[in-house]
């Protein structure tokens, strides 16, 4: 029974960036409109294979995030389907107004790919962490916010975003994750994936934390608690039906994210307060800048671990 | 010293007219240069009339910067650009982005006189639920390429639009008008680097060089000079022109791309509030709303 992040990571792990770029190259083979826009981030976005195959369709504006997003919007205006890819911390914070005005308010078909979000750049410290992005991005009207949990889903999200006529923010993590979604799974915005049925309490996770929530479900089962485990691939829009059902059918909801808890947690809380108030616990980064340290250490430190998630559920059930 | 109010005659405040703008359309094919310039001059006069009426009616707007840019907009839309309502769906038509989005009323009136907007829609300017926002929105008006308003956004979007055209081998040109104070935004210089390095020859950056920003002279705020040298250093071909001379503007825009492998920068020397006597080159008229008497005075001067 895995009880720590270390134990969880013993399964075969994948870097979802490999899937993202393989999918983009595959799409670009048949869709001439697809271009990539980067801020000197070819390496960190793992876009080497794309650059090699389509050198003229990789627009590198250099270290200039405002220009990067504005140019992306202009490429969309000129008939292209741009994938704007950069470290999530710089993409979202440095180009926030361009994301708001040029991408979202303008309703461009533009895909913003936030690489290595959350605390993936653990040792580099809070300047390079992107724990605010889910709260920031979900506040912007008209922007779909996607946090895929494994390679299969990442590929589906990239294909979906290439076809979706609107602005999208996608988190793609470098942090290793196992295969999670079942065979036959199809990503759709606003549709949660039930990974474990349960009637006592509900764990709702997204992205890199889904595997930890699944492990927490097993820990709780061993302790006699029947936890429902959901993966919420879109922080915006939420699967409201799945959340309202969880609020009605279980004792409450524990949200789990590699971000400030004002991301997924805040979004779920807003929904429940409006529609069906239920007890909640929030697993994520509290209102603080994280320390330096490996991402595994940081996740454990903030209780974004099987033990921490299970403890949050037990706390909810005990009150 | 006389105040501005002393300089204008007293008239009935209810007497502010509301023109029904005549759709003049493009300069007719085959027109002589004199005929073309006369067409543009009359269009600019009608647009300034309607513009100041709209500002007065809505009680909001940026009349100074609108009057400095109107001759540029009119020359582009009614002659220089390969652009008309029938061409909107043509991927090879020219593109236009007004980066100084606060001059929205100047763009709307120009679009109306060019036939892109029903002139009666101008009466809804900044009213609740109007498509004519205080700053232009691309989702609300088909001819608007980019949503602008916050400064420093239009140029990067224009660079991307020109980049797409270059990738497609399209003959289309992308024109973007920025304010001069606006060039204090760093995003412009990021975009100029990209434009110059990627040799976007079909991009034309027009700087409405009226030398005033909201609160003071540009030179007294955070100076741009030597602006032409800066633009040349970014690998742009720089042309300077009187931004109120329709014939000179026609010549400059007809020559875009002005150089092989280089974007064109047009420094259009303009006067904020031009040609109204009490507004011209007067920092007070950034977003001041004219009184009924001042509107009457301006309309009288536009007849002269």
Coordinates of C-alpha atoms in Angstrom, one line a residue:
Chain A
X1 CA 0.0 0.0 0.0
X2 CA 1.6 3.3 -1.1
X3 CA 1.7 5.7 1.8
X4 CA 4.1 8.3 0.5
X5 CA 4.8 10.1 -2.7
X6 CA 7.9 8.0 -3.1
X7 CA 5.9 4.8 -3.0
X8 CA 3.4 6.2 -5.6
X9 CA 6.2 7.0 -8.0
X10 CA 7.4 3.4 -8.2
X11 CA 5.0 2.7 -11.1
X12 CA 6.0 3.5 -14.7
X13 CA 6.0 7.3 -15.0
X14 CA 5.7 9.5 -18.1
X15 CA 6.7 13.1 -18.8
X16 CA 3.5 14.5 -20.4
X17 CA 5.6 17.0 -22.3
X18 CA 6.7 14.1 -24.6
X19 CA 3.0 13.4 -25.4
X20 CA 2.2 17.1 -25.9
X21 CA 4.9 17.6 -28.5
X22 CA 4.3 14.2 -30.3
X23 CA 0.6 15.1 -30.5
X24 CA 1.3 18.6 -31.8
X25 CA 3.7 17.2 -34.5
X26 CA 1.1 14.7 -35.5
X27 CA -1.6 17.4 -35.8
X28 CA 0.6 19.7 -37.7
X29 CA 1.3 17.0 -40.3
X30 CA -2.2 17.3 -41.6
X31 CA -3.2 20.8 -40.4
X32 CA -1.1 23.6 -42.0
X33 CA -2.7 26.2 -39.7
X34 CA -0.9 24.8 -36.6
X35 CA 2.1 26.9 -35.4
X36 CA 4.0 27.0 -32.2
X37 CA 5.0 30.2 -30.5
X38 CA 7.7 30.2 -27.8
X39 CA 9.8 32.5 -25.6
X40 CA 13.1 30.8 -26.1
X41 CA 11.4 27.8 -24.5
X42 CA 12.0 25.2 -27.2
X43 CA 13.9 23.1 -24.8
X44 CA 11.7 23.5 -21.7
X45 CA 8.6 22.9 -23.9
X46 CA 10.3 19.9 -25.5
X47 CA 9.5 21.3 -28.9
X48 CA 12.7 20.1 -30.5
X49 CA 10.9 17.5 -32.7
X50 CA 8.4 20.2 -33.9
X51 CA 11.2 22.6 -34.7
X52 CA 13.0 19.9 -36.6
X53 CA 10.0 18.9 -38.7
X54 CA 8.4 22.4 -39.1
X55 CA 11.2 25.0 -38.6
X56 CA 9.3 27.7 -40.3
X57 CA 6.2 27.1 -38.2
X58 CA 8.0 27.6 -34.9
X59 CA 7.8 31.3 -34.0
X60 CA 10.4 32.1 -31.4
X61 CA 10.0 35.7 -30.2
X62 CA 12.8 35.3 -27.6
X63 CA 12.4 36.1 -24.0
X64 CA 9.4 38.3 -24.4
X65 CA 6.1 36.9 -23.0
X66 CA 3.8 39.9 -23.8
X67 CA 5.0 39.8 -27.4
X68 CA 4.6 36.0 -27.4
X69 CA 0.9 36.0 -26.5
X70 CA 0.2 39.1 -28.7
X71 CA 1.9 37.5 -31.6
X72 CA 0.0 34.3 -30.9
X73 CA -3.3 36.3 -31.1
X74 CA -2.2 38.0 -34.3
X75 CA -1.3 34.6 -35.8
X76 CA -4.8 33.5 -35.0
X77 CA -6.2 36.6 -36.5
X78 CA -4.2 35.7 -39.6
X79 CA -5.8 32.3 -39.9
X80 CA -3.3 30.2 -37.9
X81 CA -4.0 27.9 -34.9
X82 CA -1.2 28.9 -32.5
X83 CA 0.0 26.9 -29.6
X84 CA 1.8 29.4 -27.3
X85 CA 4.0 27.4 -25.1
X86 CA 6.2 28.6 -22.2
X87 CA 6.9 28.0 -18.5
X88 CA 3.5 28.5 -16.8
X89 CA 4.9 30.9 -14.3
X90 CA 6.1 33.4 -17.0
X91 CA 3.3 32.8 -19.5
X92 CA 0.5 33.6 -17.0
X93 CA 2.1 36.2 -14.8
X94 CA 4.1 38.2 -17.4
X95 CA 1.5 38.1 -20.1
X96 CA -1.7 38.3 -18.0
X97 CA -3.2 41.3 -19.8
X98 CA -2.4 39.8 -23.2
X99 CA -4.2 36.6 -22.1
X100 CA -7.1 38.7 -20.9
X101 CA -7.5 41.0 -23.8
X102 CA -5.7 39.5 -26.9
X103 CA -6.7 35.9 -26.2
X104 CA -9.9 35.7 -24.0
X105 CA -11.7 39.0 -24.6
X106 CA -10.9 38.6 -28.3
X107 CA -12.2 35.0 -28.3
X108 CA -9.3 33.8 -30.5
X109 CA -8.7 30.2 -31.2
X110 CA -5.5 30.2 -29.3
X111 CA -4.0 27.5 -27.1
X112 CA -1.9 28.7 -24.1
X113 CA 0.3 25.8 -22.9
X114 CA 1.7 26.4 -19.4
X115 CA 4.7 24.1 -19.1
X116 CA 5.9 22.7 -15.7
X117 CA 3.2 24.4 -13.6
X118 CA 2.6 24.1 -9.9
X119 CA 5.9 23.4 -8.1
X120 CA 7.5 21.3 -10.9
X121 CA 10.5 23.7 -10.8
X122 CA 10.7 23.0 -7.0
X123 CA 14.3 23.8 -6.3
X124 CA 14.2 27.0 -8.4
X125 CA 11.8 28.6 -5.9
X126 CA 8.7 30.6 -5.9
X127 CA 9.7 32.8 -8.8
X128 CA 9.5 29.7 -11.0
X129 CA 6.6 28.0 -9.2
X130 CA 3.3 28.5 -10.9
X131 CA 0.8 27.9 -8.0
X132 CA -1.3 31.0 -8.8
X133 CA -2.1 30.2 -12.4
X134 CA -5.3 28.1 -11.8
X135 CA -6.8 30.9 -9.7
X136 CA -5.8 33.6 -12.2
X137 CA -6.8 31.8 -15.3
X138 CA -10.2 30.6 -14.0
X139 CA -11.0 34.3 -13.2
X140 CA -10.8 35.2 -16.9
X141 CA -14.1 35.1 -18.7
X142 CA -14.3 32.8 -21.7
X143 CA -11.1 30.9 -21.0
X144 CA -11.2 27.1 -20.7
X145 CA -8.7 25.9 -18.1
X146 CA -7.5 22.3 -18.5
X147 CA -5.3 20.2 -16.3
X148 CA -4.8 16.8 -17.8
X149 CA -3.6 14.0 -15.5
X150 CA -1.7 11.5 -17.7
X151 CA -0.2 11.1 -21.3
X152 CA -3.4 9.7 -22.9
X153 CA -5.5 12.6 -21.6
X154 CA -2.8 15.1 -22.5
X155 CA -2.9 13.9 -26.1
X156 CA -6.7 14.1 -26.2
X157 CA -6.7 17.6 -24.7
X158 CA -4.2 18.9 -27.3
X159 CA -6.3 17.4 -30.1
X160 CA -9.5 18.8 -28.6
X161 CA -7.9 22.3 -28.2
X162 CA -6.7 22.2 -31.8
X163 CA -10.3 21.8 -32.9
X164 CA -12.0 24.1 -30.3
X165 CA -12.7 27.5 -31.6
X166 CA -11.8 29.5 -28.5
X167 CA -9.1 30.3 -26.1
X168 CA -7.7 27.5 -23.9
X169 CA -5.1 27.3 -21.1
X170 CA -3.6 23.9 -20.7
X171 CA -1.2 22.8 -17.9
X172 CA 1.4 20.3 -19.0
X173 CA 3.7 19.0 -16.3
X174 CA 7.2 17.7 -16.4
X175 CA 6.6 15.8 -13.3
X176 CA 6.3 12.0 -13.9
X177 CA 2.8 10.6 -13.8
X178 CA 1.6 7.0 -14.4
X179 CA -1.2 6.0 -16.8
X180 CA -4.4 6.9 -15.2
X181 CA -7.4 7.2 -17.5
X182 CA -9.0 3.9 -18.5
X183 CA -9.2 2.5 -22.1
X184 CA -12.0 4.1 -24.0
X185 CA -11.8 7.4 -22.0
X186 CA -12.7 10.5 -24.0
X187 CA -11.8 13.9 -22.6
X188 CA -14.6 16.5 -22.7
X189 CA -14.5 19.9 -21.0
X190 CA -16.8 19.9 -17.9
X191 CA -16.8 16.2 -17.6
X192 CA -15.2 14.5 -14.5
X193 CA -13.8 11.0 -14.6
X194 CA -14.8 8.8 -11.7
X195 CA -11.8 6.8 -10.7
X196 CA -13.4 5.2 -7.6
X197 CA -17.0 4.9 -6.6
X198 CA -17.7 5.6 -2.9
X199 CA -20.4 6.9 -0.6
X200 CA -18.6 8.3 2.5
X201 CA -16.6 11.2 1.2
X202 CA -15.4 12.5 -2.2
X203 CA -11.9 13.4 -3.2
X204 CA -11.7 15.7 -6.3
X205 CA -8.2 16.1 -7.8
X206 CA -6.8 17.4 -11.0
X207 CA -3.5 16.9 -13.0
X208 CA -0.5 15.6 -11.2
X209 CA -2.4 15.1 -7.9
X210 CA -4.9 12.6 -9.3
X211 CA -2.6 9.6 -8.7
X212 CA -2.2 10.8 -5.1
X213 CA -5.9 11.1 -4.6
X214 CA -6.3 7.5 -6.0
X215 CA -3.7 6.3 -3.5
X216 CA -5.5 8.2 -0.7
X217 CA -8.7 6.4 -1.7
X218 CA -6.9 3.1 -1.1
X219 CA -5.6 4.2 2.3
X220 CA -9.1 5.3 3.3
X221 CA -10.5 2.0 2.2
X222 CA -8.0 0.2 4.3
X223 CA -9.3 2.3 7.2
X224 CA -12.9 1.5 6.5
X225 CA -13.8 4.7 4.7
X226 CA -15.5 4.4 1.3
X227 CA -14.1 7.4 -0.7
X228 CA -15.3 8.5 -4.1
X229 CA -12.4 9.7 -6.2
X230 CA -13.0 12.1 -9.1
X231 CA -10.5 13.6 -11.6
X232 CA -11.7 17.1 -12.7
X233 CA -9.8 17.7 -15.9
X234 CA -11.2 21.2 -16.4
X235 CA -11.0 23.7 -13.5
X236 CA -13.2 25.8 -15.8
X237 CA -15.8 24.6 -16.7
X238 CA -16.4 22.3 -13.7
X239 CA -18.5 19.2 -13.9
X240 CA -21.2 20.7 -11.8
X241 CA -23.5 17.6 -11.9
X242 CA -20.7 15.3 -10.6
X243 CA -19.9 17.8 -7.8
X244 CA -23.5 18.4 -6.8
X245 CA -24.1 14.6 -6.7
X246 CA -21.0 14.2 -4.6
X247 CA -22.2 16.9 -2.2
X248 CA -25.6 15.2 -2.0
X249 CA -24.4 11.6 -1.8
X250 CA -21.3 11.8 0.4
X251 CA -20.4 13.7 3.6
X252 CA -18.4 16.3 1.8
X253 CA -15.6 17.1 -0.7
X254 CA -11.9 17.3 -0.4
X255 CA -10.2 19.2 -3.3
X256 CA -6.6 18.3 -4.3
X257 CA -4.4 20.4 -6.5
X258 CA -0.8 21.3 -7.1
X259 CA -1.6 25.0 -6.8
X260 CA -3.0 27.6 -4.3
X261 CA -6.3 26.2 -3.0
X262 CA -8.0 29.2 -4.6
X263 CA -7.7 27.3 -7.9
X264 CA -9.8 24.1 -8.1
X265 CA -10.7 24.4 -4.4
X266 CA -12.0 27.9 -4.8
X267 CA -14.0 27.0 -7.9
X268 CA -15.6 24.0 -6.2
X269 CA -16.4 26.0 -3.1
X270 CA -18.1 28.7 -5.1
X271 CA -20.3 26.1 -6.8
X272 CA -21.3 24.4 -3.5
X273 CA -22.0 27.6 -1.7
X274 CA -24.3 28.6 -4.5
X275 CA -26.0 25.3 -5.2
X276 CA -25.6 22.8 -2.4
X277 CA -23.5 23.7 0.6
X278 CA -21.4 20.8 2.0
X279 CA -18.3 20.4 4.2
X280 CA -15.1 20.8 2.3
X281 CA -11.4 20.4 2.9
X282 CA -8.7 22.0 0.7
X283 CA -5.5 20.2 -0.1
X284 CA -3.0 22.3 -2.0
X285 CA -0.7 25.2 -1.2
X286 CA -2.1 27.6 1.4
X287 CA -1.7 31.4 1.2
X288 CA 2.1 31.3 1.1
X289 CA 5.1 31.2 -1.2
X290 CA 6.6 27.7 -1.1
X291 CA 10.2 27.0 0.0
X292 CA 12.9 25.7 -2.3
X293 CA 13.1 21.9 -2.4
X294 CA 12.3 19.0 -4.7
X295 CA 8.7 18.9 -6.0
X296 CA 8.2 15.6 -4.2
X297 CA 9.4 17.1 -0.9
X298 CA 7.2 20.1 -1.5
X299 CA 4.1 18.1 -2.3
X300 CA 4.6 16.0 0.9
X301 CA 5.4 19.2 2.9
X302 CA 2.0 20.7 2.0
X303 CA 0.2 17.4 2.5
X304 CA -0.5 16.9 -1.2
X305 CA 0.2 13.3 -0.6
X306 CA -1.8 10.1 -0.1
X307 CA -1.4 10.5 3.7
X308 CA -2.2 14.2 3.7
X309 CA -5.3 13.8 1.5
X310 CA -6.5 10.8 3.6
X311 CA -6.0 12.9 6.7
X312 CA -8.0 15.8 5.3
X313 CA -10.8 13.4 4.5
X314 CA -10.8 11.9 8.0
X315 CA -10.8 15.4 9.4
X316 CA -13.9 16.2 7.4
X317 CA -15.6 13.0 8.5
X318 CA -14.7 13.6 12.1
X319 CA -16.4 17.0 12.4
Chain B
X1 CA -5.3 85.1 -20.0
X2 CA -8.7 84.2 -21.5
X3 CA -10.0 80.8 -20.6
X4 CA -11.0 78.3 -23.3
X5 CA -14.7 79.1 -22.6
X6 CA -14.0 82.8 -23.4
X7 CA -12.7 81.8 -26.8
X8 CA -16.0 80.3 -28.0
X9 CA -19.3 81.9 -28.7
X10 CA -22.3 81.3 -26.5
X11 CA -24.9 79.2 -28.2
X12 CA -28.0 77.2 -27.3
X13 CA -26.8 74.0 -25.6
X14 CA -29.6 72.1 -27.2
X15 CA -28.4 73.2 -30.6
X16 CA -25.7 70.4 -30.9
X17 CA -26.6 68.7 -34.2
X18 CA -26.4 65.0 -34.9
X19 CA -25.3 64.4 -38.5
X20 CA -26.5 61.4 -40.4
X21 CA -23.1 60.5 -41.8
X22 CA -23.1 60.0 -45.6
X23 CA -21.4 56.8 -46.6
X24 CA -18.8 58.2 -49.1
X25 CA -17.0 54.9 -49.6
X26 CA -13.7 54.5 -51.2
X27 CA -12.1 56.9 -53.6
X28 CA -13.6 56.0 -57.0
X29 CA -11.4 54.0 -59.3
X30 CA -9.8 56.1 -61.9
X31 CA -9.9 59.3 -59.8
X32 CA -7.1 61.8 -60.4
X33 CA -4.8 62.6 -57.5
X34 CA -6.6 65.9 -57.0
X35 CA -10.0 64.1 -56.9
X36 CA -8.7 61.5 -54.5
X37 CA -7.3 64.1 -52.1
X38 CA -10.6 66.1 -52.3
X39 CA -12.5 62.9 -51.5
X40 CA -10.4 62.2 -48.5
X41 CA -10.4 65.8 -47.3
X42 CA -14.2 65.8 -47.4
X43 CA -14.5 62.4 -45.7
X44 CA -12.1 63.6 -42.9
X45 CA -14.2 66.7 -42.4
X46 CA -17.4 64.8 -42.1
X47 CA -15.8 62.2 -39.8
X48 CA -14.5 65.0 -37.5
X49 CA -18.0 66.5 -37.4
X50 CA -19.6 63.3 -36.4
X51 CA -16.9 62.4 -34.0
X52 CA -17.2 65.5 -31.9
X53 CA -20.9 65.1 -31.9
X54 CA -20.6 61.6 -30.6
X55 CA -18.2 62.7 -27.8
X56 CA -20.6 65.4 -26.8
X57 CA -23.6 63.0 -26.9
X58 CA -21.9 60.3 -24.9
X59 CA -20.2 62.6 -22.5
X60 CA -17.0 60.6 -22.9
X61 CA -14.2 60.1 -25.4
X62 CA -10.8 61.1 -26.5
X63 CA -11.4 63.9 -29.0
X64 CA -7.8 65.2 -29.1
X65 CA -6.2 61.9 -30.2
X66 CA -9.1 61.2 -32.5
X67 CA -8.6 64.5 -34.4
X68 CA -4.9 63.7 -34.7
X69 CA -5.4 60.3 -36.2
X70 CA -8.5 60.8 -38.4
X71 CA -6.6 61.8 -41.6
X72 CA -4.5 58.6 -41.3
X73 CA -7.5 56.4 -40.8
X74 CA -9.4 58.0 -43.7
X75 CA -6.5 57.7 -46.1
X76 CA -6.0 54.0 -45.2
X77 CA -9.6 53.0 -45.4
X78 CA -10.8 55.0 -48.3
X79 CA -7.9 54.6 -50.6
X80 CA -4.5 53.1 -49.5
X81 CA -5.7 49.7 -48.1
X82 CA -6.9 46.9 -50.2
X83 CA -10.0 46.6 -47.9
X84 CA -13.7 47.1 -48.3
X85 CA -16.8 45.6 -46.8
X86 CA -17.0 43.1 -49.7
X87 CA -13.4 42.0 -49.1
X88 CA -13.8 41.2 -45.3
X89 CA -13.7 37.4 -46.0
X90 CA -10.7 37.6 -48.3
X91 CA -7.6 36.2 -46.6
X92 CA -5.4 38.3 -48.9
X93 CA -7.0 41.7 -48.1
X94 CA -5.0 44.2 -46.1
X95 CA -5.4 44.3 -42.3
X96 CA -5.8 47.2 -39.9
X97 CA -5.3 47.4 -36.2
X98 CA -5.9 50.6 -34.1
X99 CA -3.5 50.1 -31.2
X100 CA -4.5 53.4 -29.7
X101 CA -7.9 52.0 -28.9
X102 CA -9.0 55.1 -27.0
X103 CA -9.5 56.8 -30.4
X104 CA -12.4 54.3 -30.9
X105 CA -14.9 57.0 -32.1
X106 CA -12.5 58.0 -34.9
X107 CA -12.3 54.3 -36.0
X108 CA -16.1 53.8 -35.8
X109 CA -16.9 57.0 -37.8
X110 CA -14.2 56.0 -40.4
X111 CA -15.7 52.5 -40.6
X112 CA -19.1 54.1 -41.1
X113 CA -18.1 56.4 -43.8
X114 CA -16.3 53.6 -45.5
X115 CA -19.5 51.4 -45.4
X116 CA -18.4 48.9 -42.8
X117 CA -21.0 50.1 -40.2
X118 CA -24.5 51.5 -40.6
X119 CA -24.1 55.3 -39.8
X120 CA -27.1 55.2 -37.5
X121 CA -25.3 52.7 -35.3
X122 CA -22.9 55.6 -34.3
X123 CA -25.7 57.0 -32.2
X124 CA -25.3 54.1 -29.8
X125 CA -21.6 54.9 -29.0
X126 CA -20.9 53.8 -25.4
X127 CA -24.6 53.3 -24.6
X128 CA -25.5 50.2 -22.6
X129 CA -25.2 47.0 -24.7
X130 CA -23.9 48.9 -27.7
X131 CA -21.5 47.1 -30.0
X132 CA -19.5 50.4 -30.0
X133 CA -17.6 50.1 -26.8
X134 CA -15.4 52.9 -25.5
X135 CA -12.6 50.8 -26.9
X136 CA -12.9 48.6 -30.0
X137 CA -13.8 44.9 -29.6
X138 CA -13.1 42.4 -32.4
X139 CA -16.0 40.2 -31.2
X140 CA -18.5 43.0 -31.7
X141 CA -17.6 44.6 -35.1
X142 CA -16.6 42.4 -38.1
X143 CA -14.1 44.9 -39.4
X144 CA -12.2 45.3 -36.1
X145 CA -9.1 42.9 -36.2
X146 CA -8.0 43.3 -32.6
X147 CA -9.5 44.3 -29.3
X148 CA -7.5 47.3 -28.0
X149 CA -7.6 49.9 -25.3
X150 CA -4.8 48.9 -22.9
X151 CA -1.8 50.4 -24.7
X152 CA 1.0 48.3 -26.2
X153 CA -1.3 45.5 -27.4
X154 CA -1.9 46.3 -31.1
X155 CA 1.6 46.1 -32.3
X156 CA 2.4 42.5 -31.1
X157 CA -1.0 41.4 -32.6
X158 CA -0.1 43.1 -35.9
X159 CA 3.3 41.4 -35.9
X160 CA 1.5 38.0 -35.5
X161 CA -1.0 38.9 -38.2
X162 CA 1.8 39.9 -40.6
X163 CA 3.8 36.8 -39.6
X164 CA 0.8 34.6 -40.6
X165 CA 0.7 36.4 -44.0
X166 CA 4.4 35.9 -44.5
X167 CA 4.1 32.2 -43.7
X168 CA 1.3 31.9 -46.3
X169 CA 3.1 34.0 -48.9
X170 CA 0.1 36.3 -48.9
X171 CA 0.4 39.8 -50.6
X172 CA -1.7 41.3 -47.8
X173 CA -0.2 44.1 -45.7
X174 CA -0.9 44.7 -42.0
X175 CA -1.2 48.3 -40.9
X176 CA -1.1 49.2 -37.2
X177 CA -1.5 52.7 -35.7
X178 CA 0.1 53.4 -32.3
X179 CA 0.1 56.5 -30.3
X180 CA 3.5 58.1 -29.6
X181 CA 3.1 58.1 -25.8
X182 CA 2.0 54.5 -26.2
X183 CA 5.5 53.6 -27.3
X184 CA 6.5 53.9 -23.7
X185 CA 5.0 50.5 -23.2
X186 CA 7.7 47.9 -23.4
X187 CA 5.6 45.3 -25.3
X188 CA 6.0 47.5 -28.4
X189 CA 9.7 47.2 -28.4
X190 CA 9.5 43.4 -27.9
X191 CA 7.3 43.3 -31.0
X192 CA 9.5 45.7 -33.0
X193 CA 12.4 43.4 -32.3
X194 CA 10.4 40.4 -33.6
X195 CA 9.2 42.4 -36.6
X196 CA 12.7 43.6 -37.6
X197 CA 14.4 40.3 -37.0
X198 CA 11.8 38.3 -38.9
X199 CA 12.0 40.8 -41.7
X200 CA 8.2 41.3 -41.8
X201 CA 8.2 43.5 -44.9
X202 CA 4.4 43.6 -45.2
X203 CA 4.0 45.2 -41.7
X204 CA 3.5 48.9 -41.6
X205 CA 3.7 50.6 -38.2
X206 CA 2.2 54.1 -38.2
X207 CA 3.1 56.3 -35.2
X208 CA 0.6 59.1 -34.6
X209 CA 3.3 61.5 -33.5
X210 CA 1.2 64.2 -31.8
X211 CA 3.8 64.7 -29.1
X212 CA 1.2 64.8 -26.3
X213 CA 0.0 62.1 -23.9
X214 CA -2.7 62.2 -21.3
X215 CA -1.0 64.3 -18.8
X216 CA 1.8 66.2 -20.5
X217 CA 4.1 66.4 -23.5
X218 CA 5.7 63.1 -24.3
X219 CA 9.1 64.8 -24.2
X220 CA 8.4 66.0 -20.7
X221 CA 7.2 62.5 -19.5
X222 CA 9.5 59.8 -20.8
X223 CA 10.9 61.0 -24.1
X224 CA 11.0 58.9 -27.3
X225 CA 13.7 60.8 -29.2
X226 CA 15.6 59.9 -31.3
X227 CA 12.5 57.9 -32.4
X228 CA 13.5 57.5 -36.1
X229 CA 16.9 56.3 -35.1
X230 CA 15.5 53.8 -32.6
X231 CA 13.2 52.4 -35.2
X232 CA 16.0 52.2 -37.7
X233 CA 18.1 50.4 -35.2
X234 CA 15.3 47.8 -34.9
X235 CA 15.7 47.2 -38.7
X236 CA 12.6 49.2 -39.8
X237 CA 12.5 51.4 -42.8
X238 CA 11.5 54.8 -41.5
X239 CA 9.5 57.3 -43.4
X240 CA 8.4 60.7 -41.9
X241 CA 5.3 62.4 -43.1
X242 CA 2.8 65.2 -42.3
X243 CA 0.0 63.1 -40.9
X244 CA -2.6 65.6 -41.9
X245 CA -1.5 65.8 -45.6
X246 CA -3.7 63.2 -47.4
X247 CA -1.7 63.4 -50.6
X248 CA 1.6 62.8 -48.8
X249 CA 0.0 59.9 -46.8
X250 CA -1.3 58.3 -50.0
X251 CA 2.3 58.4 -51.4
X252 CA 3.8 56.8 -48.2
X253 CA 1.2 54.1 -47.9
X254 CA 1.3 53.2 -51.6
X255 CA 5.0 52.6 -51.2
X256 CA 4.5 49.9 -48.5
X257 CA 6.5 47.6 -48.4
X258 CA 9.0 50.5 -48.5
X259 CA 12.1 48.2 -48.4
X260 CA 12.8 44.6 -49.1
X261 CA 13.1 42.5 -45.9
X262 CA 12.2 45.3 -43.6
X263 CA 8.9 46.4 -41.9
X264 CA 8.0 50.0 -42.6
X265 CA 7.6 52.6 -39.8
X266 CA 5.7 55.8 -40.7
X267 CA 6.2 58.6 -38.2
X268 CA 3.2 60.7 -39.0
X269 CA 3.7 64.1 -37.5
X270 CA 0.3 65.2 -36.3
X271 CA -1.3 67.8 -34.0
X272 CA -3.6 66.6 -31.2
X273 CA -7.0 68.2 -31.7
X274 CA -6.2 69.3 -35.3
X275 CA -7.5 71.6 -36.8
X276 CA -9.7 73.0 -34.1
X277 CA -8.2 76.3 -32.8
X278 CA -8.9 75.8 -29.1
X279 CA -7.9 72.1 -29.1
X280 CA -4.8 72.0 -31.3
X281 CA -1.7 70.9 -29.5
X282 CA -3.5 71.5 -26.2
X283 CA -2.8 68.8 -23.5
X284 CA -6.2 69.6 -21.9
X285 CA -8.0 67.9 -24.8
X286 CA -7.0 64.3 -24.2
X287 CA -10.3 63.2 -22.9
X288 CA -12.1 66.5 -22.2
X289 CA -15.7 66.6 -23.4
X290 CA -16.6 69.8 -25.3
X291 CA -19.4 72.0 -24.2
X292 CA -22.2 72.6 -26.6
X293 CA -20.7 76.0 -27.4
X294 CA -17.3 74.4 -28.1
X295 CA -19.0 71.8 -30.4
X296 CA -20.6 74.7 -32.3
X297 CA -17.3 76.5 -32.6
X298 CA -15.6 73.3 -33.8
X299 CA -18.3 72.6 -36.4
X300 CA -18.0 76.2 -37.6
X301 CA -14.3 75.9 -38.0
X302 CA -14.7 72.6 -39.9
X303 CA -16.9 74.5 -42.4
X304 CA -14.2 77.0 -43.1

